[in-house]
XYZ file of C-alpha atoms in Angstrom:
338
model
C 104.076 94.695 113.500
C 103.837 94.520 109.734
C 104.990 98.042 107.764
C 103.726 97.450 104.327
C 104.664 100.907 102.838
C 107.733 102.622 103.814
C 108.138 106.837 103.631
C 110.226 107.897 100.370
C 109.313 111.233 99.743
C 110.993 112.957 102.367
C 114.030 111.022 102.309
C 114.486 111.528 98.769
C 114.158 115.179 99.444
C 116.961 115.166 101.958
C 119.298 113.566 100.092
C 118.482 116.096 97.537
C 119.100 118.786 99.893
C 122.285 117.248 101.078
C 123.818 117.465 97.742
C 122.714 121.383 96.848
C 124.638 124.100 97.092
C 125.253 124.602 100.648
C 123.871 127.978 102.270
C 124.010 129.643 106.069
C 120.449 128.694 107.072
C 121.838 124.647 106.341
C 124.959 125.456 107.982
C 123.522 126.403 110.959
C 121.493 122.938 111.373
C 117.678 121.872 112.161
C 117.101 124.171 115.077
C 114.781 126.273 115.610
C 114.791 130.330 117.015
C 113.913 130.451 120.971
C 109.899 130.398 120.716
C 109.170 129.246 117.747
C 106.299 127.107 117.887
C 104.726 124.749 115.791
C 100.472 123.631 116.260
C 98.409 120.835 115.613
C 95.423 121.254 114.806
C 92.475 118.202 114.753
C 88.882 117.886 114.973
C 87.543 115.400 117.612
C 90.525 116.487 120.020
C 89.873 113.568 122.601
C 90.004 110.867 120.231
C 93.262 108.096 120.755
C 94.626 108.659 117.359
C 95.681 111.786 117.660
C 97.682 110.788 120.442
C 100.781 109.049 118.805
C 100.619 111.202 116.117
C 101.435 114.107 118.814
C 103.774 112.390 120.684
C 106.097 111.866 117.088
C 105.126 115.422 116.646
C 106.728 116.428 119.980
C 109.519 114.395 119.678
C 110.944 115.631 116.556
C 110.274 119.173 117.846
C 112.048 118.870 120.754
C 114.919 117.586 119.081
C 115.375 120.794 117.757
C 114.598 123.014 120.398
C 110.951 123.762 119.022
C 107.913 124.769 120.889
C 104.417 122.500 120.137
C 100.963 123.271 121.113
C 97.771 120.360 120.443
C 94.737 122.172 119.475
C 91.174 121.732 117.528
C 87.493 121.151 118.474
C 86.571 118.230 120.492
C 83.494 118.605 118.099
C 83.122 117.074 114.687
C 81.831 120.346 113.163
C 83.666 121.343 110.328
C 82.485 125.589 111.529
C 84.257 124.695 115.335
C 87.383 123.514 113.877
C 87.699 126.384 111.278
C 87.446 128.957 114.089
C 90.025 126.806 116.519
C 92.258 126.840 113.121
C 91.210 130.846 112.939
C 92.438 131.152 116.751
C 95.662 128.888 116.137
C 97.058 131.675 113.469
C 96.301 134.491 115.950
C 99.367 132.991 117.845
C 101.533 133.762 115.116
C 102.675 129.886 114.654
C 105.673 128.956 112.210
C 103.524 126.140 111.174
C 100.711 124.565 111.617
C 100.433 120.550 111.308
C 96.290 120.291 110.021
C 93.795 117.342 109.963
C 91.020 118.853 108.037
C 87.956 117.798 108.484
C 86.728 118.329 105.349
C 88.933 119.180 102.432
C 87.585 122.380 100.656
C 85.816 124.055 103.501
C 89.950 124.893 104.490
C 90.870 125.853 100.983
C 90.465 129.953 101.652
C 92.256 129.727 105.278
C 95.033 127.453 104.376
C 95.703 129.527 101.474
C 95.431 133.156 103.879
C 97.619 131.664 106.411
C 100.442 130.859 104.169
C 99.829 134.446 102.836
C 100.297 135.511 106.354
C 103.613 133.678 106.854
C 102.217 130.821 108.173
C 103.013 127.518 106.672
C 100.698 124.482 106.676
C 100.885 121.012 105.963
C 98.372 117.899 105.975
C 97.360 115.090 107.800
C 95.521 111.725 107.410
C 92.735 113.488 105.600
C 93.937 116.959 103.251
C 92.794 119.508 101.529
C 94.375 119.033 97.920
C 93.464 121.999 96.189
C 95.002 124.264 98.627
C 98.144 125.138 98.722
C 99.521 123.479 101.629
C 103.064 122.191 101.266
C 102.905 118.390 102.437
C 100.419 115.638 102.997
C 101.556 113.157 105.298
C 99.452 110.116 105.287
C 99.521 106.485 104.912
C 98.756 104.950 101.151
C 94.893 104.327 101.437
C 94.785 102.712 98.122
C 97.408 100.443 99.726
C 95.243 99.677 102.574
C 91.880 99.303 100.548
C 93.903 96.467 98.199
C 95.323 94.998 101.634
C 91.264 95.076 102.812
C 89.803 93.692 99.983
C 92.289 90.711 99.604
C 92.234 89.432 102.650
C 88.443 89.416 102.745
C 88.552 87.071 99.868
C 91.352 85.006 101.409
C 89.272 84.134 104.104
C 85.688 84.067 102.533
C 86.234 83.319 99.279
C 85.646 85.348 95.675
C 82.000 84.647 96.204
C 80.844 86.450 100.008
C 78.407 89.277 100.346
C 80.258 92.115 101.727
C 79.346 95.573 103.213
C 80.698 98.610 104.082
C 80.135 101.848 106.570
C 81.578 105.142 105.664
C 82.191 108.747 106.944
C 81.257 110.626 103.302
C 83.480 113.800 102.971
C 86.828 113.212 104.913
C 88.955 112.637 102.217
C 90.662 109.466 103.832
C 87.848 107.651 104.689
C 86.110 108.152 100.792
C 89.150 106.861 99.805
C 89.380 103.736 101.864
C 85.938 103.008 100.790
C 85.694 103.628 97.529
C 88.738 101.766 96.480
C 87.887 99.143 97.935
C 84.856 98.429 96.141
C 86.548 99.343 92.868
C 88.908 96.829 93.429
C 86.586 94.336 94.211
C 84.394 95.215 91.132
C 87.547 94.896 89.039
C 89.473 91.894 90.355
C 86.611 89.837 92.442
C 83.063 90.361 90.022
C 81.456 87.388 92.076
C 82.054 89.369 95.465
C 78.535 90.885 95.934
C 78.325 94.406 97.604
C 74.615 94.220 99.675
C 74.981 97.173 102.144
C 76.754 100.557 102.120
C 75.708 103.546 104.588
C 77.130 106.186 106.262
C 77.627 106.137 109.980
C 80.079 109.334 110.143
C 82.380 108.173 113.107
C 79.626 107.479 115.511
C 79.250 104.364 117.498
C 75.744 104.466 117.479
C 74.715 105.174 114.177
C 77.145 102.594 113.473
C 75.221 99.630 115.506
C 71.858 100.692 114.022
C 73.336 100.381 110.129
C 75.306 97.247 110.861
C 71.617 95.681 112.720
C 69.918 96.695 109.753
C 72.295 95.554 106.898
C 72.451 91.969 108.743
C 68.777 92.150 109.413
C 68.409 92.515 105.340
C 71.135 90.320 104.540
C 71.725 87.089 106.510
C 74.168 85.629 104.366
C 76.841 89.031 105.322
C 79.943 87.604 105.367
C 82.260 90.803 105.726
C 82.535 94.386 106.576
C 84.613 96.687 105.814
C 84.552 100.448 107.614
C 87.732 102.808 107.069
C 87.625 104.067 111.114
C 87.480 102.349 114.279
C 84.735 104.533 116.032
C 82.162 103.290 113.721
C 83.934 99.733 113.958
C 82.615 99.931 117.506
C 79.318 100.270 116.974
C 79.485 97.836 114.172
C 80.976 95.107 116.470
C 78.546 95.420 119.597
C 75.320 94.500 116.792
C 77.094 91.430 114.637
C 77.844 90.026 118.698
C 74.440 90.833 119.668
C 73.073 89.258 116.660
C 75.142 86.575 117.008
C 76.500 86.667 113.227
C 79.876 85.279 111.521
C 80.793 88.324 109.986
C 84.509 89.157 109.541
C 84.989 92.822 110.372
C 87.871 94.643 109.298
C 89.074 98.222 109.731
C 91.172 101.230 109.448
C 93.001 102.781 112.646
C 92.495 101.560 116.263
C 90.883 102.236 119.374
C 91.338 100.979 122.826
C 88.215 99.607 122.345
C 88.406 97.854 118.896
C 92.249 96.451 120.239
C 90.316 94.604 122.976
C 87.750 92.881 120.234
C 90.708 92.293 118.318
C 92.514 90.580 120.901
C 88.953 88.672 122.086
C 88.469 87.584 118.339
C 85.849 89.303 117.431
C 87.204 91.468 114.890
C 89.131 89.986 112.301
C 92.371 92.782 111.813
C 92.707 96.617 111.626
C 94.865 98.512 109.350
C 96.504 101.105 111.065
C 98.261 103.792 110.202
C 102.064 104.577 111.680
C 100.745 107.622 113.508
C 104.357 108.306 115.622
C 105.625 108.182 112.062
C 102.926 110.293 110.908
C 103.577 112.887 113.593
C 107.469 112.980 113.538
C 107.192 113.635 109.343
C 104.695 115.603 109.603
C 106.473 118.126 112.031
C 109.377 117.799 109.598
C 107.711 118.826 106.489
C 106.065 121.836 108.158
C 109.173 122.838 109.861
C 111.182 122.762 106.352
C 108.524 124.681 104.831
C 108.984 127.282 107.652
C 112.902 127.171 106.986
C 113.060 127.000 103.031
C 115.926 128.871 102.976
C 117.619 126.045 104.272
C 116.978 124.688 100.467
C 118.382 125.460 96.982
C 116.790 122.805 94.622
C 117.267 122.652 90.803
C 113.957 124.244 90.079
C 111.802 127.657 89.053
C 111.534 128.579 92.739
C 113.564 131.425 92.939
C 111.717 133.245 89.736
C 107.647 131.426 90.508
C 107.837 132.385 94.293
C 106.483 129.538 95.468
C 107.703 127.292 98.650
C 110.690 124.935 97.232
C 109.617 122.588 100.438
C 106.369 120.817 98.239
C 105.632 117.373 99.094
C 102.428 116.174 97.332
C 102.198 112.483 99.366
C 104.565 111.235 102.092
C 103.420 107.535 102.833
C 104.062 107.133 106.661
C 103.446 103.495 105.988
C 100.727 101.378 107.950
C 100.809 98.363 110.278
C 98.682 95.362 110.282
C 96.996 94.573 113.830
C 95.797 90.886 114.642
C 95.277 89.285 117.708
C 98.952 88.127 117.881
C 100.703 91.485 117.753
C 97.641 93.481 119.513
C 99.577 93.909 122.810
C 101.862 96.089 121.368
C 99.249 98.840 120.176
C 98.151 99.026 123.723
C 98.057 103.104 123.998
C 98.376 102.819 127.767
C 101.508 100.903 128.178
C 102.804 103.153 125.298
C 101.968 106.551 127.326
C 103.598 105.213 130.696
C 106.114 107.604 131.395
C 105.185 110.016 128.320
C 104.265 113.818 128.914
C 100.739 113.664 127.141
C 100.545 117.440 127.054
């Protein structure tokens, strides 16, 4: 597996907090109170991602005696994950570890549930203008340069390219727009011939890949920043019997078996145990602040000391030579998926 990004943030902030002024909450350690629990919250609950993120989740939590619940929508509706996020603070979580679906549709109840006590933090996709206290995530801008240079190591600084997106998860827009900035800015032979939304699903996905190659013959890449539509995308370049190099973001069970088979090129996947293990520890700090005295305004603004605008939980490259060990089975043998 190849990290190309490496978390900073938080470390930096530890070592920070090692050196402050020591106080009884740090004296007593990272524990938490019998009970205290700590949610996740997702949309499209039965998809594979979530479920290393979860399991670093758990495993930092139960390192210190914490409680964890997985909840969400197994919808992508952006109302149905709201109202499981509504439900979630009813339980009177310390925390609450959040994928929004969408960023500003979560702005008013991220903001009430800190008011409430309850602190939040980010995932994968955020909601910036709220006032959550960390966004874990890995560096999309890293992985849209990664995307974009590779396509012209293999192809050449002259292909036709495409890409699929999922418009308004903040992620995704990212991984696609940077892309094609980059390409604009560094490759201005590279010609972009097909761009349209598929929105996760499979099936949209195989219609819009059918029609871009039916339009464009000469495709020779495709970029999509999630592996659900990389599904769909897959199953019509094989049908039509294309050389297309496709390239994505995350992983699937599904998309790790073309990978191995050849037929897609390489995905970019985030460190999701990572993802989940920092991501419990930057809500759990939030929760216990007091643990904290940093050289800042805190004490006198009222605000959180525990902020942490961007963790990069760093992301690995997958190719058919290192796809056995993102096999999500063999990784769950023996693991408590609950």
């Amino acid at each position: 597996m190849k990290n190309v990004r490496v978390t900073r943030a938080l470390a930096v902030t530890a070592l920070l907090a090692a050196f402050a002024q020591p106080t009884a909450a740090l004296a007593e350690g990272f524990k938490c109170e019998p009970g205290e629990t700590y949610i996740m919250n997702v949309m499209v609950s039965s998809h594979p991602y979530w479920v290393p993120v979860y399991q670093g989740f758990k495993q930092a939590a139960e390192a210190m005696g914490c409680e964890t619940v997985f909840s969400g929508t197994p919808d992508y509706d952006i109302a149905k994950q709201i109202a499981s996020f509504e439900q979630d603070l009813v339980k009177a979580p310390a925390g609450i570890l959040l994928h929004p679906m969408q960023a500003d549709p979560f702005i008013e109840p991220i903001n009430r549930a800190i008011e409430s006590g309850v602190q939040i933090s980010t995932f994968a996709a955020d909601s910036p203008k709220s006032n959550r206290t960390a966004y874990i995530t890995s560096d999309n801008l890293a992985e849209a340069k990664f995307a974009a240079e590779e396509i012209v190591k293999q192809l050449g600084d002259s292909a036709e390219y495409a890409v699929l997106e999922n418009p308004g998860q903040s992620n995704h827009d990212l991984r696609v727009t940077a892309l094609i900035s980059y390409i604009e800015e560094h490759f201005p032979n590279m010609k972009l011939v097909g761009r349209q939304a598929t929105n996760q699903d499979s099936n949209a996905a195989y219609r819009a890949t059918a029609s871009i190659l039916q339009a464009n013959p000469n495709l020779g890449a495709l970029w999509i920043p999630e592996a659900g539509s990389a599904e769909g995308a897959v199953a019509a370049v094989l049908e039509a019997k294309a050389d297309v190099l496709i390239m994505h973001a995350d992983v699937t069970p599904a998309t790790l078996e073309h990978i191995k088979a050849g037929n897609i090129h390489m995905a970019l996947n985030p460190n999701q145990g990572i993802q989940g293990f920092m991501g419990f520890m930057a809500t759990f700090m939030a929760a216990h602040s007091d643990m904290f005295d940093p050289f800042n305004d805190y004490k006198v603004s009222g605000y959180n000391p525990m902020q942490l605008p961007f963790v990069d939980n760093g992301f690995a490259v997958i190719t058919k030579e290192n796809a056995d060990s993102f096999d999500l089975n063999k990784y769950m043998e023996g693991r408590d998926p609950q």
